[in-house]
Amino acid sequence: MVRNQILDHLALNKGDYVSGEELSQGLNMTRAAIWKHMKSLKEDGYVIEAAPKKGYCLRDVPFSLDEWALHHEFRTRNLSLNLHFFEELTSTNDQAKQLARRNLAETAVVVAKTQHSGKGRHGRKWESPEGGVWMSALLHPKLSLADVSKATLVAGIAVVNALKELYGIEAGIKWPNDVVYKGRKLAGILGEVTGEWTSVQNLILGVGINGNFSAQTLPGNIGGVTLHEILQREVNLNQLAASVLDHIFKELGILEKDGFHLIKESWLKRSVGLGKQVQVRVGQDDYYGIFEGINEEGALMLRNEETLRSFTAGDVHLRSAKGEYNLEE
Ligand code: BT5
């Protein structure tokens, strides 16, 4: 794609001017055609300075999701995975599943600027307007099927770590996988698997993070929160996506190499509601007790006096003792 070639040239000389002539010779295009591409790049959010006699200089990349900018971030972090980029999709998880069917060995990420039928767990809907990070990593970890729910916990840790690395904010994880900030949901994770009974062939980790929009624009009474609301500024979504993927690879590596022990510790450190009186709703039934943590299977542990119950991540809802989503009083 010519657009990406122009950006490669400019990025190679970052901070310096590249003459129109050099670009037109290098890419075998007229100067007028180069000018047209520059105009459209600027419309996409690239900050490109044009100076007479000097040429063009790349000053900044867009904050909105962009194919070249994502590749650029992946290169900076030495991430090796194929990128499948879409302006819009029904669901990045569904697209990743299709990819897995076509090419079983591919390690990839599907990214979309907006999703029309974003999926939550158990058939729930995930609202995905433009301005968020909506992506699904297609991975092939060396894990047994029994260990897959632990890989989903890894994604929660990765999102929290990325938020800390890039913005210094301390988000928490609400069991099993909601990333929350001051009790409001900032990100969600949907892990899906296709494989054989004994081993995982394809793990799809879908990650949705509310970025540069206002949660009030979400339909219904969702009550989430966005990074824009927390930080009062726009964030670079390409950098955020790359950072989350980087942390997913790191944490997944730990899970594969050392087992669940360290991951469990990391998860507990970031979890919200630990040691509190909570309600666990399973279908129509409510259980009350102290949220004691997770066990070796990643299941929620609830203590009511002498009884210790565990709940695996089926359609189980962790709530405050009063039945509210927010666990932080
Ligand atoms: C989740 O489900 O939290 C998993 C969300 C995973 C979304 C990603 S985006 C990329 C990839 N492709 C997909 O199609 N999905 C994944 P769950 O725990 O079931 O939470 C769903 C509930 O969260 C909904 O019922 C709403 O109450 C709430 N919700 C929906 N959209 C939200 C949003 N943008 N921000 C905060 N809360 C939201």
mmCIF file of C-alpha atoms and ligand atoms in Angstrom:
data_model
loop_
_atom_site.group_PDB
_atom_site.id
_atom_site.type_symbol
_atom_site.label_atom_id
_atom_site.label_comp_id
_atom_site.label_asym_id
_atom_site.label_seq_id
_atom_site.Cartn_x
_atom_site.Cartn_y
_atom_site.Cartn_z
ATOM 1 C CA MET A 1 0.000 0.000 0.000
ATOM 2 C CA VAL A 2 1.506 3.322 -1.097
ATOM 3 C CA ARG A 3 0.166 5.117 1.960
ATOM 4 C CA ASN A 4 2.148 2.780 4.237
ATOM 5 C CA GLN A 5 5.280 3.084 2.076
ATOM 6 C CA ILE A 6 5.173 6.875 2.374
ATOM 7 C CA LEU A 7 4.804 6.561 6.139
ATOM 8 C CA ASP A 8 7.709 4.063 6.280
ATOM 9 C CA HIS A 9 9.916 6.601 4.451
ATOM 10 C CA LEU A 10 8.896 9.436 6.749
ATOM 11 C CA ALA A 11 9.286 7.322 9.904
ATOM 12 C CA LEU A 12 12.769 6.228 8.843
ATOM 13 C CA ASN A 13 13.736 9.917 8.858
ATOM 14 C CA LYS A 14 11.667 10.834 11.901
ATOM 15 C CA GLY A 15 12.254 14.448 12.882
ATOM 16 C CA ASP A 16 13.950 15.181 9.524
ATOM 17 C CA TYR A 17 12.466 16.375 6.267
ATOM 18 C CA VAL A 18 12.180 14.053 3.287
ATOM 19 C CA SER A 19 12.011 15.888 -0.010
ATOM 20 C CA GLY A 20 9.060 15.457 -2.316
ATOM 21 C CA GLU A 21 11.524 14.546 -5.041
ATOM 22 C CA GLU A 22 13.104 11.749 -3.012
ATOM 23 C CA LEU A 23 9.661 10.355 -2.242
ATOM 24 C CA SER A 24 8.443 10.575 -5.805
ATOM 25 C CA GLN A 25 11.587 8.855 -7.145
ATOM 26 C CA GLY A 26 11.638 6.222 -4.401
ATOM 27 C CA LEU A 27 7.993 5.340 -4.873
ATOM 28 C CA ASN A 28 7.812 5.983 -8.599
ATOM 29 C CA MET A 29 4.982 8.478 -8.305
ATOM 30 C CA THR A 30 4.394 12.052 -9.375
ATOM 31 C CA ARG A 31 4.891 14.841 -6.823
ATOM 32 C CA ALA A 32 1.204 15.687 -7.205
ATOM 33 C CA ALA A 33 0.241 12.125 -6.235
ATOM 34 C CA ILE A 34 2.517 12.314 -3.191
ATOM 35 C CA TRP A 35 0.876 15.600 -2.203
ATOM 36 C CA LYS A 36 -2.567 13.967 -2.439
ATOM 37 C CA HIS A 37 -1.493 11.145 -0.134
ATOM 38 C CA MET A 38 -0.085 13.650 2.361
ATOM 39 C CA LYS A 39 -3.411 15.441 2.401
ATOM 40 C CA SER A 40 -5.308 12.235 3.122
ATOM 41 C CA LEU A 41 -2.793 11.199 5.811
ATOM 42 C CA LYS A 42 -3.325 14.536 7.540
ATOM 43 C CA GLU A 43 -7.075 13.901 7.418
ATOM 44 C CA ASP A 44 -6.413 10.565 9.158
ATOM 45 C CA GLY A 45 -4.694 12.354 12.032
ATOM 46 C CA TYR A 46 -1.033 12.190 10.989
ATOM 47 C CA VAL A 47 0.782 15.418 11.794
ATOM 48 C CA ILE A 48 2.996 16.043 8.764
ATOM 49 C CA GLU A 49 4.797 19.324 8.299
ATOM 50 C CA ALA A 50 5.357 20.478 4.752
ATOM 51 C CA ALA A 51 8.041 23.119 4.155
ATOM 52 C CA PRO A 52 8.988 24.601 0.787
ATOM 53 C CA LYS A 53 12.362 23.314 -0.523
ATOM 54 C CA LYS A 54 12.669 20.926 2.452
ATOM 55 C CA GLY A 55 9.806 18.521 1.920
ATOM 56 C CA TYR A 56 7.753 16.592 4.465
ATOM 57 C CA CYS A 57 8.395 15.738 8.074
ATOM 58 C CA LEU A 58 6.390 13.332 10.269
ATOM 59 C CA ARG A 59 5.735 15.000 13.625
ATOM 60 C CA ASP A 60 3.027 12.808 15.130
ATOM 61 C CA VAL A 61 0.883 9.751 14.514
ATOM 62 C CA PRO A 62 -2.893 9.508 15.012
ATOM 63 C CA PHE A 63 -4.391 8.534 18.353
ATOM 64 C CA SER A 64 -7.297 6.743 16.679
ATOM 65 C CA LEU A 65 -6.800 3.125 15.589
ATOM 66 C CA ASP A 66 -4.791 3.031 12.372
ATOM 67 C CA GLU A 67 -3.182 0.117 10.519
ATOM 68 C CA TRP A 68 0.242 1.658 9.959
ATOM 69 C CA ALA A 69 0.417 3.164 13.434
ATOM 70 C CA LEU A 70 -0.401 -0.255 14.943
ATOM 71 C CA HIS A 71 2.330 -1.929 12.872
ATOM 72 C CA HIS A 72 4.701 0.793 13.993
ATOM 73 C CA GLU A 73 3.885 0.152 17.678
ATOM 74 C CA PHE A 74 4.238 -3.619 17.194
ATOM 75 C CA ARG A 75 7.690 -3.113 15.624
ATOM 76 C CA THR A 76 8.764 -0.825 18.476
ATOM 77 C CA ARG A 77 7.882 -3.576 20.948
ATOM 78 C CA ASN A 78 9.186 -6.456 18.811
ATOM 79 C CA LEU A 79 5.767 -8.080 18.743
ATOM 80 C CA SER A 80 5.554 -10.695 16.054
ATOM 81 C CA LEU A 81 1.958 -11.345 15.118
ATOM 82 C CA ASN A 82 -0.113 -10.758 12.003
ATOM 83 C CA LEU A 83 -2.429 -7.775 12.077
ATOM 84 C CA HIS A 84 -5.916 -7.956 10.546
ATOM 85 C CA PHE A 85 -7.288 -4.426 10.627
ATOM 86 C CA PHE A 86 -10.891 -3.424 9.920
ATOM 87 C CA GLU A 87 -12.770 -0.148 9.930
ATOM 88 C CA GLU A 88 -15.837 -2.038 11.160
ATOM 89 C CA LEU A 89 -16.792 -5.598 12.014
ATOM 90 C CA THR A 90 -19.569 -7.479 13.740
ATOM 91 C CA SER A 91 -17.172 -8.889 16.339
ATOM 92 C CA THR A 92 -13.378 -9.235 16.376
ATOM 93 C CA ASN A 93 -13.764 -12.526 18.282
ATOM 94 C CA ASP A 94 -15.914 -13.967 15.483
ATOM 95 C CA GLN A 95 -13.421 -12.778 12.877
ATOM 96 C CA ALA A 96 -10.562 -14.375 14.843
ATOM 97 C CA LYS A 97 -12.503 -17.653 14.918
ATOM 98 C CA GLN A 98 -12.841 -17.563 11.156
ATOM 99 C CA LEU A 99 -9.118 -16.937 10.832
ATOM 100 C CA ALA A 100 -8.400 -19.888 13.103
ATOM 101 C CA ARG A 101 -10.496 -22.113 10.859
ATOM 102 C CA ARG A 102 -8.543 -20.998 7.790
ATOM 103 C CA ASN A 103 -5.025 -21.101 9.195
ATOM 104 C CA LEU A 104 -4.611 -23.060 12.361
ATOM 105 C CA ALA A 105 -1.040 -21.982 13.044
ATOM 106 C CA GLU A 106 -1.409 -18.227 12.682
ATOM 107 C CA THR A 107 -0.676 -15.984 15.645
ATOM 108 C CA ALA A 108 -2.629 -12.852 14.947
ATOM 109 C CA VAL A 109 -4.640 -9.967 16.225
ATOM 110 C CA VAL A 110 -7.898 -8.718 14.763
ATOM 111 C CA VAL A 111 -8.557 -5.037 15.430
ATOM 112 C CA ALA A 112 -11.662 -3.054 14.497
ATOM 113 C CA LYS A 113 -12.420 0.640 14.914
ATOM 114 C CA THR A 114 -16.014 -0.219 15.695
ATOM 115 C CA GLN A 115 -18.058 -3.408 16.234
ATOM 116 C CA HIS A 116 -21.742 -3.730 15.330
ATOM 117 C CA SER A 117 -22.383 -6.858 17.416
ATOM 118 C CA GLY A 118 -19.625 -6.783 20.007
ATOM 119 C CA LYS A 119 -19.994 -9.785 22.304
ATOM 120 C CA GLY A 120 -19.881 -10.011 26.072
ATOM 121 C CA ARG A 121 -19.980 -13.298 27.970
ATOM 122 C CA HIS A 122 -23.007 -15.598 27.879
ATOM 123 C CA GLY A 123 -24.639 -13.872 24.923
ATOM 124 C CA ARG A 124 -24.508 -10.412 26.438
ATOM 125 C CA LYS A 125 -23.806 -7.402 24.254
ATOM 126 C CA TRP A 126 -20.634 -5.316 24.310
ATOM 127 C CA GLU A 127 -21.062 -1.716 23.173
ATOM 128 C CA SER A 128 -18.192 -0.800 20.836
ATOM 129 C CA PRO A 129 -18.380 2.730 19.430
ATOM 130 C CA GLU A 130 -15.464 4.332 17.607
ATOM 131 C CA GLY A 131 -12.801 5.517 20.063
ATOM 132 C CA GLY A 132 -12.243 2.257 21.948
ATOM 133 C CA VAL A 133 -9.753 -0.574 21.544
ATOM 134 C CA TRP A 134 -11.690 -3.578 20.255
ATOM 135 C CA MET A 135 -9.390 -6.447 19.476
ATOM 136 C CA SER A 136 -8.980 -10.219 19.620
ATOM 137 C CA ALA A 137 -5.677 -12.020 19.850
ATOM 138 C CA LEU A 138 -5.519 -15.456 18.230
ATOM 139 C CA LEU A 139 -2.971 -17.480 20.189
ATOM 140 C CA HIS A 140 -1.770 -21.049 20.497
ATOM 141 C CA PRO A 141 -0.495 -21.429 24.025
ATOM 142 C CA LYS A 142 0.891 -24.693 25.292
ATOM 143 C CA LEU A 143 -1.911 -25.220 27.773
ATOM 144 C CA SER A 144 -4.437 -27.913 28.505
ATOM 145 C CA LEU A 145 -8.100 -27.154 27.991
ATOM 146 C CA ALA A 146 -8.510 -27.154 31.778
ATOM 147 C CA ASP A 147 -6.024 -24.290 32.026
ATOM 148 C CA VAL A 148 -7.730 -22.007 29.559
ATOM 149 C CA SER A 149 -9.804 -20.061 32.074
ATOM 150 C CA LYS A 150 -6.482 -19.139 33.664
ATOM 151 C CA ALA A 151 -5.341 -17.701 30.335
ATOM 152 C CA THR A 152 -8.400 -15.474 30.410
ATOM 153 C CA LEU A 153 -7.350 -14.218 33.848
ATOM 154 C CA VAL A 154 -3.993 -13.367 32.235
ATOM 155 C CA ALA A 155 -5.701 -10.902 29.910
ATOM 156 C CA GLY A 156 -7.161 -8.969 32.868
ATOM 157 C CA ILE A 157 -3.708 -8.678 34.428
ATOM 158 C CA ALA A 158 -2.286 -7.553 31.077
ATOM 159 C CA VAL A 159 -4.854 -4.760 30.693
ATOM 160 C CA VAL A 160 -4.241 -3.494 34.235
ATOM 161 C CA ASN A 161 -0.461 -3.578 33.650
ATOM 162 C CA ALA A 162 -0.748 -1.681 30.370
ATOM 163 C CA LEU A 163 -2.879 1.024 32.003
ATOM 164 C CA LYS A 164 -0.292 1.396 34.750
ATOM 165 C CA GLU A 165 2.626 1.443 32.280
ATOM 166 C CA LEU A 166 1.136 4.057 29.965
ATOM 167 C CA TYR A 167 -0.935 6.290 32.247
ATOM 168 C CA GLY A 168 0.152 5.425 35.786
ATOM 169 C CA ILE A 169 -3.436 4.613 36.763
ATOM 170 C CA GLU A 170 -4.302 1.790 39.172
ATOM 171 C CA ALA A 171 -7.224 -0.147 37.766
ATOM 172 C CA GLY A 172 -8.512 -3.291 39.439
ATOM 173 C CA ILE A 173 -9.952 -6.620 38.339
ATOM 174 C CA LYS A 174 -13.426 -7.657 39.396
ATOM 175 C CA TRP A 175 -13.711 -11.424 39.254
ATOM 176 C CA PRO A 176 -13.292 -12.933 36.815
ATOM 177 C CA ASN A 177 -12.365 -10.422 34.190
ATOM 178 C CA ASP A 178 -13.891 -6.975 34.454
ATOM 179 C CA VAL A 179 -11.280 -4.251 34.553
ATOM 180 C CA VAL A 180 -12.686 -1.529 36.764
ATOM 181 C CA TYR A 181 -11.668 1.947 37.817
ATOM 182 C CA LYS A 182 -13.232 3.306 41.011
ATOM 183 C CA GLY A 183 -15.942 0.668 40.748
ATOM 184 C CA ARG A 184 -16.883 1.383 37.137
ATOM 185 C CA LYS A 185 -16.186 -0.928 34.231
ATOM 186 C CA LEU A 186 -13.407 0.278 31.959
ATOM 187 C CA ALA A 187 -12.641 -2.901 30.027
ATOM 188 C CA GLY A 188 -14.029 -6.380 29.430
ATOM 189 C CA ILE A 189 -12.480 -9.649 28.297
ATOM 190 C CA LEU A 190 -13.999 -12.518 26.380
ATOM 191 C CA GLY A 191 -11.897 -15.680 26.156
ATOM 192 C CA GLU A 192 -12.964 -18.357 23.705
ATOM 193 C CA VAL A 193 -11.373 -21.583 22.699
ATOM 194 C CA THR A 194 -11.506 -24.035 19.871
ATOM 195 C CA GLY A 195 -9.625 -27.238 20.281
ATOM 196 C CA GLU A 196 -9.637 -30.844 21.282
ATOM 197 C CA TRP A 197 -10.619 -32.197 24.627
ATOM 198 C CA THR A 198 -7.064 -32.633 25.880
ATOM 199 C CA SER A 199 -5.267 -29.655 24.388
ATOM 200 C CA VAL A 200 -5.955 -26.117 23.276
ATOM 201 C CA GLN A 201 -5.500 -25.413 19.601
ATOM 202 C CA ASN A 202 -6.727 -21.866 19.432
ATOM 203 C CA LEU A 203 -7.208 -19.426 22.220
ATOM 204 C CA ILE A 204 -9.011 -16.220 21.341
ATOM 205 C CA LEU A 205 -8.625 -13.427 23.844
ATOM 206 C CA GLY A 206 -11.045 -10.617 23.067
ATOM 207 C CA VAL A 207 -10.253 -7.350 24.799
ATOM 208 C CA GLY A 208 -12.458 -4.258 24.811
ATOM 209 C CA ILE A 209 -11.216 -1.036 26.414
ATOM 210 C CA ASN A 210 -13.247 2.176 26.582
ATOM 211 C CA GLY A 211 -10.912 4.870 25.269
ATOM 212 C CA ASN A 212 -11.645 8.211 23.662
ATOM 213 C CA PHE A 213 -15.377 8.636 24.116
ATOM 214 C CA SER A 214 -17.777 9.385 26.917
ATOM 215 C CA ALA A 215 -19.479 6.461 28.707
ATOM 216 C CA GLN A 216 -22.633 8.568 28.768
ATOM 217 C CA THR A 217 -22.931 8.020 25.021
ATOM 218 C CA LEU A 218 -23.383 4.268 25.593
ATOM 219 C CA PRO A 219 -27.015 3.172 25.292
ATOM 220 C CA GLY A 220 -29.056 2.080 28.297
ATOM 221 C CA ASN A 221 -27.887 2.272 31.853
ATOM 222 C CA ILE A 222 -24.471 0.693 31.436
ATOM 223 C CA GLY A 223 -22.606 3.025 33.764
ATOM 224 C CA GLY A 224 -19.074 2.214 32.594
ATOM 225 C CA VAL A 225 -16.140 4.584 32.446
ATOM 226 C CA THR A 226 -13.670 5.554 29.723
ATOM 227 C CA LEU A 227 -9.997 6.537 29.703
ATOM 228 C CA HIS A 228 -10.963 9.927 28.371
ATOM 229 C CA GLU A 229 -13.115 10.488 31.438
ATOM 230 C CA ILE A 230 -10.398 9.293 33.823
ATOM 231 C CA LEU A 231 -7.474 11.166 32.267
ATOM 232 C CA GLN A 232 -9.342 14.147 30.801
ATOM 233 C CA ARG A 233 -7.418 13.769 27.564
ATOM 234 C CA GLU A 234 -7.265 11.618 24.445
ATOM 235 C CA VAL A 235 -5.044 8.561 24.509
ATOM 236 C CA ASN A 236 -3.094 6.890 21.709
ATOM 237 C CA LEU A 237 -5.172 3.770 21.064
ATOM 238 C CA ASN A 238 -2.489 2.158 18.886
ATOM 239 C CA GLN A 239 0.037 2.391 21.688
ATOM 240 C CA LEU A 240 -2.541 1.044 24.141
ATOM 241 C CA ALA A 241 -3.387 -1.963 21.954
ATOM 242 C CA ALA A 242 0.310 -2.800 21.497
ATOM 243 C CA SER A 243 1.034 -2.479 25.195
ATOM 244 C CA VAL A 244 -1.848 -4.808 26.148
ATOM 245 C CA LEU A 245 -0.681 -7.402 23.608
ATOM 246 C CA ASP A 246 2.880 -7.112 24.875
ATOM 247 C CA HIS A 247 1.696 -7.775 28.438
ATOM 248 C CA ILE A 248 -0.531 -10.658 27.295
ATOM 249 C CA PHE A 249 2.493 -12.376 25.712
ATOM 250 C CA LYS A 250 4.586 -11.794 28.835
ATOM 251 C CA GLU A 251 1.980 -13.113 31.278
ATOM 252 C CA LEU A 252 1.018 -16.031 29.054
ATOM 253 C CA GLY A 253 4.728 -16.953 28.889
ATOM 254 C CA ILE A 254 4.792 -17.038 32.698
ATOM 255 C CA LEU A 255 1.662 -19.222 32.788
ATOM 256 C CA GLU A 256 3.133 -21.670 30.254
ATOM 257 C CA LYS A 257 6.535 -21.827 31.941
ATOM 258 C CA ASP A 258 5.801 -21.614 35.650
ATOM 259 C CA GLY A 259 2.174 -22.666 35.932
ATOM 260 C CA PHE A 260 -0.595 -20.749 37.683
ATOM 261 C CA HIS A 261 1.192 -19.862 40.919
ATOM 262 C CA LEU A 262 2.668 -16.449 39.938
ATOM 263 C CA ILE A 263 -0.340 -15.513 37.817
ATOM 264 C CA LYS A 264 -2.639 -16.197 40.741
ATOM 265 C CA GLU A 265 -0.526 -13.891 42.924
ATOM 266 C CA SER A 266 -0.560 -11.114 40.299
ATOM 267 C CA TRP A 267 -4.296 -11.497 39.857
ATOM 268 C CA LEU A 268 -4.981 -11.324 43.611
ATOM 269 C CA LYS A 269 -2.827 -8.184 43.934
ATOM 270 C CA ARG A 270 -5.004 -6.435 41.378
ATOM 271 C CA SER A 271 -8.391 -7.815 42.387
ATOM 272 C CA VAL A 272 -11.149 -5.712 43.969
ATOM 273 C CA GLY A 273 -13.491 -6.822 46.731
ATOM 274 C CA LEU A 274 -11.057 -9.259 48.312
ATOM 275 C CA GLY A 275 -11.907 -9.942 51.975
ATOM 276 C CA LYS A 276 -15.244 -8.125 51.655
ATOM 277 C CA GLN A 277 -18.795 -9.276 52.265
ATOM 278 C CA VAL A 278 -20.174 -10.064 48.816
ATOM 279 C CA GLN A 279 -23.058 -11.621 47.019
ATOM 280 C CA VAL A 280 -22.555 -14.256 44.339
ATOM 281 C CA ARG A 281 -25.511 -14.667 42.019
ATOM 282 C CA VAL A 282 -25.784 -17.881 40.026
ATOM 283 C CA GLY A 283 -28.885 -17.815 37.863
ATOM 284 C CA GLN A 284 -31.720 -17.117 40.355
ATOM 285 C CA ASP A 285 -29.739 -18.095 43.457
ATOM 286 C CA ASP A 286 -27.797 -15.743 45.708
ATOM 287 C CA TYR A 287 -24.953 -16.796 47.984
ATOM 288 C CA TYR A 288 -23.466 -14.477 50.619
ATOM 289 C CA GLY A 289 -20.106 -14.530 52.329
ATOM 290 C CA ILE A 290 -16.571 -13.190 52.331
ATOM 291 C CA PHE A 291 -14.725 -13.108 49.003
ATOM 292 C CA GLU A 292 -11.634 -15.105 49.956
ATOM 293 C CA GLY A 293 -9.837 -15.107 46.608
ATOM 294 C CA ILE A 294 -9.409 -17.680 43.858
ATOM 295 C CA ASN A 295 -8.289 -21.289 44.031
ATOM 296 C CA GLU A 296 -5.799 -23.215 41.895
ATOM 297 C CA GLU A 297 -8.401 -23.465 39.114
ATOM 298 C CA GLY A 298 -9.077 -19.720 39.104
ATOM 299 C CA ALA A 299 -12.508 -20.286 40.671
ATOM 300 C CA LEU A 300 -13.983 -17.705 43.059
ATOM 301 C CA MET A 301 -13.828 -18.742 46.731
ATOM 302 C CA LEU A 302 -16.662 -17.637 48.995
ATOM 303 C CA ARG A 303 -16.566 -18.249 52.758
ATOM 304 C CA ASN A 304 -19.710 -18.301 54.845
ATOM 305 C CA GLU A 305 -18.675 -19.177 58.389
ATOM 306 C CA GLU A 306 -17.343 -22.727 58.129
ATOM 307 C CA THR A 307 -18.440 -23.300 54.543
ATOM 308 C CA LEU A 308 -16.073 -22.561 51.700
ATOM 309 C CA ARG A 309 -17.728 -22.635 48.280
ATOM 310 C CA SER A 310 -16.045 -22.270 44.912
ATOM 311 C CA PHE A 311 -17.639 -20.860 41.772
ATOM 312 C CA THR A 312 -16.189 -21.379 38.311
ATOM 313 C CA ALA A 313 -16.636 -18.606 35.792
ATOM 314 C CA GLY A 314 -19.953 -19.732 34.375
ATOM 315 C CA ASP A 315 -22.764 -17.211 34.473
ATOM 316 C CA VAL A 316 -21.764 -16.123 37.951
ATOM 317 C CA HIS A 317 -22.004 -12.493 39.122
ATOM 318 C CA LEU A 318 -19.950 -11.060 41.925
ATOM 319 C CA ARG A 319 -21.704 -8.168 43.643
ATOM 320 C CA SER A 320 -21.427 -6.124 46.823
ATOM 321 C CA ALA A 321 -23.363 -7.557 49.780
ATOM 322 C CA LYS A 322 -26.170 -5.122 48.848
ATOM 323 C CA GLY A 323 -26.301 -6.582 45.364
ATOM 324 C CA GLU A 324 -24.546 -3.682 43.617
ATOM 325 C CA TYR A 325 -21.939 -3.946 40.879
ATOM 326 C CA ASN A 326 -19.556 -1.629 42.711
ATOM 327 C CA LEU A 327 -17.427 -3.492 45.276
ATOM 328 C CA GLU A 328 -15.534 -0.454 46.509
ATOM 329 C CA GLU A 329 -17.431 1.378 49.219
HETATM 330 C C1 BT5 B 1 -17.437 -8.730 28.937
HETATM 331 O O1 BT5 B 1 -18.607 -9.431 29.026
HETATM 332 O O2 BT5 B 1 -17.072 -7.858 29.704
HETATM 333 C C2 BT5 B 1 -16.586 -9.103 27.739
HETATM 334 C C3 BT5 B 1 -16.441 -7.971 26.768
HETATM 335 C C4 BT5 B 1 -15.474 -8.324 25.672
HETATM 336 C C5 BT5 B 1 -15.484 -7.294 24.584
HETATM 337 C C6 BT5 B 1 -14.420 -7.549 23.562
HETATM 338 S S1 BT5 B 1 -14.282 -6.251 22.422
HETATM 339 C C7 BT5 B 1 -13.291 -7.181 21.382
HETATM 340 C C8 BT5 B 1 -13.828 -8.591 21.414
HETATM 341 N N1 BT5 B 1 -14.832 -8.794 20.386
HETATM 342 C C9 BT5 B 1 -16.045 -9.043 20.931
HETATM 343 O O3 BT5 B 1 -17.090 -9.236 20.261
HETATM 344 N N2 BT5 B 1 -15.950 -9.029 22.275
HETATM 345 C C10 BT5 B 1 -14.592 -8.806 22.725
HETATM 346 P P1 BT5 B 1 -19.580 -9.393 30.266
HETATM 347 O O4 BT5 B 1 -18.804 -9.625 31.523
HETATM 348 O O5 BT5 B 1 -20.662 -10.350 29.913
HETATM 349 O O6 BT5 B 1 -20.120 -7.917 30.314
HETATM 350 C C11 BT5 B 1 -21.114 -7.467 29.437
HETATM 351 C C12 BT5 B 1 -21.880 -6.364 30.148
HETATM 352 O O7 BT5 B 1 -21.031 -5.214 30.280
HETATM 353 C C13 BT5 B 1 -23.086 -5.871 29.380
HETATM 354 O O8 BT5 B 1 -24.208 -6.632 29.699
HETATM 355 C C14 BT5 B 1 -23.214 -4.430 29.841
HETATM 356 O O9 BT5 B 1 -23.873 -4.360 31.076
HETATM 357 C C15 BT5 B 1 -21.772 -4.012 30.086
HETATM 358 N N3 BT5 B 1 -21.195 -3.295 28.935
HETATM 359 C C16 BT5 B 1 -21.462 -3.430 27.606
HETATM 360 N N4 BT5 B 1 -20.689 -2.629 26.869
HETATM 361 C C17 BT5 B 1 -19.898 -1.949 27.739
HETATM 362 C C18 BT5 B 1 -18.875 -0.988 27.596
HETATM 363 N N5 BT5 B 1 -18.447 -0.550 26.406
HETATM 364 N N6 BT5 B 1 -18.291 -0.497 28.738
HETATM 365 C C19 BT5 B 1 -18.687 -0.918 29.963
HETATM 366 N N7 BT5 B 1 -19.624 -1.848 30.153
HETATM 367 C C20 BT5 B 1 -20.235 -2.369 29.056
#
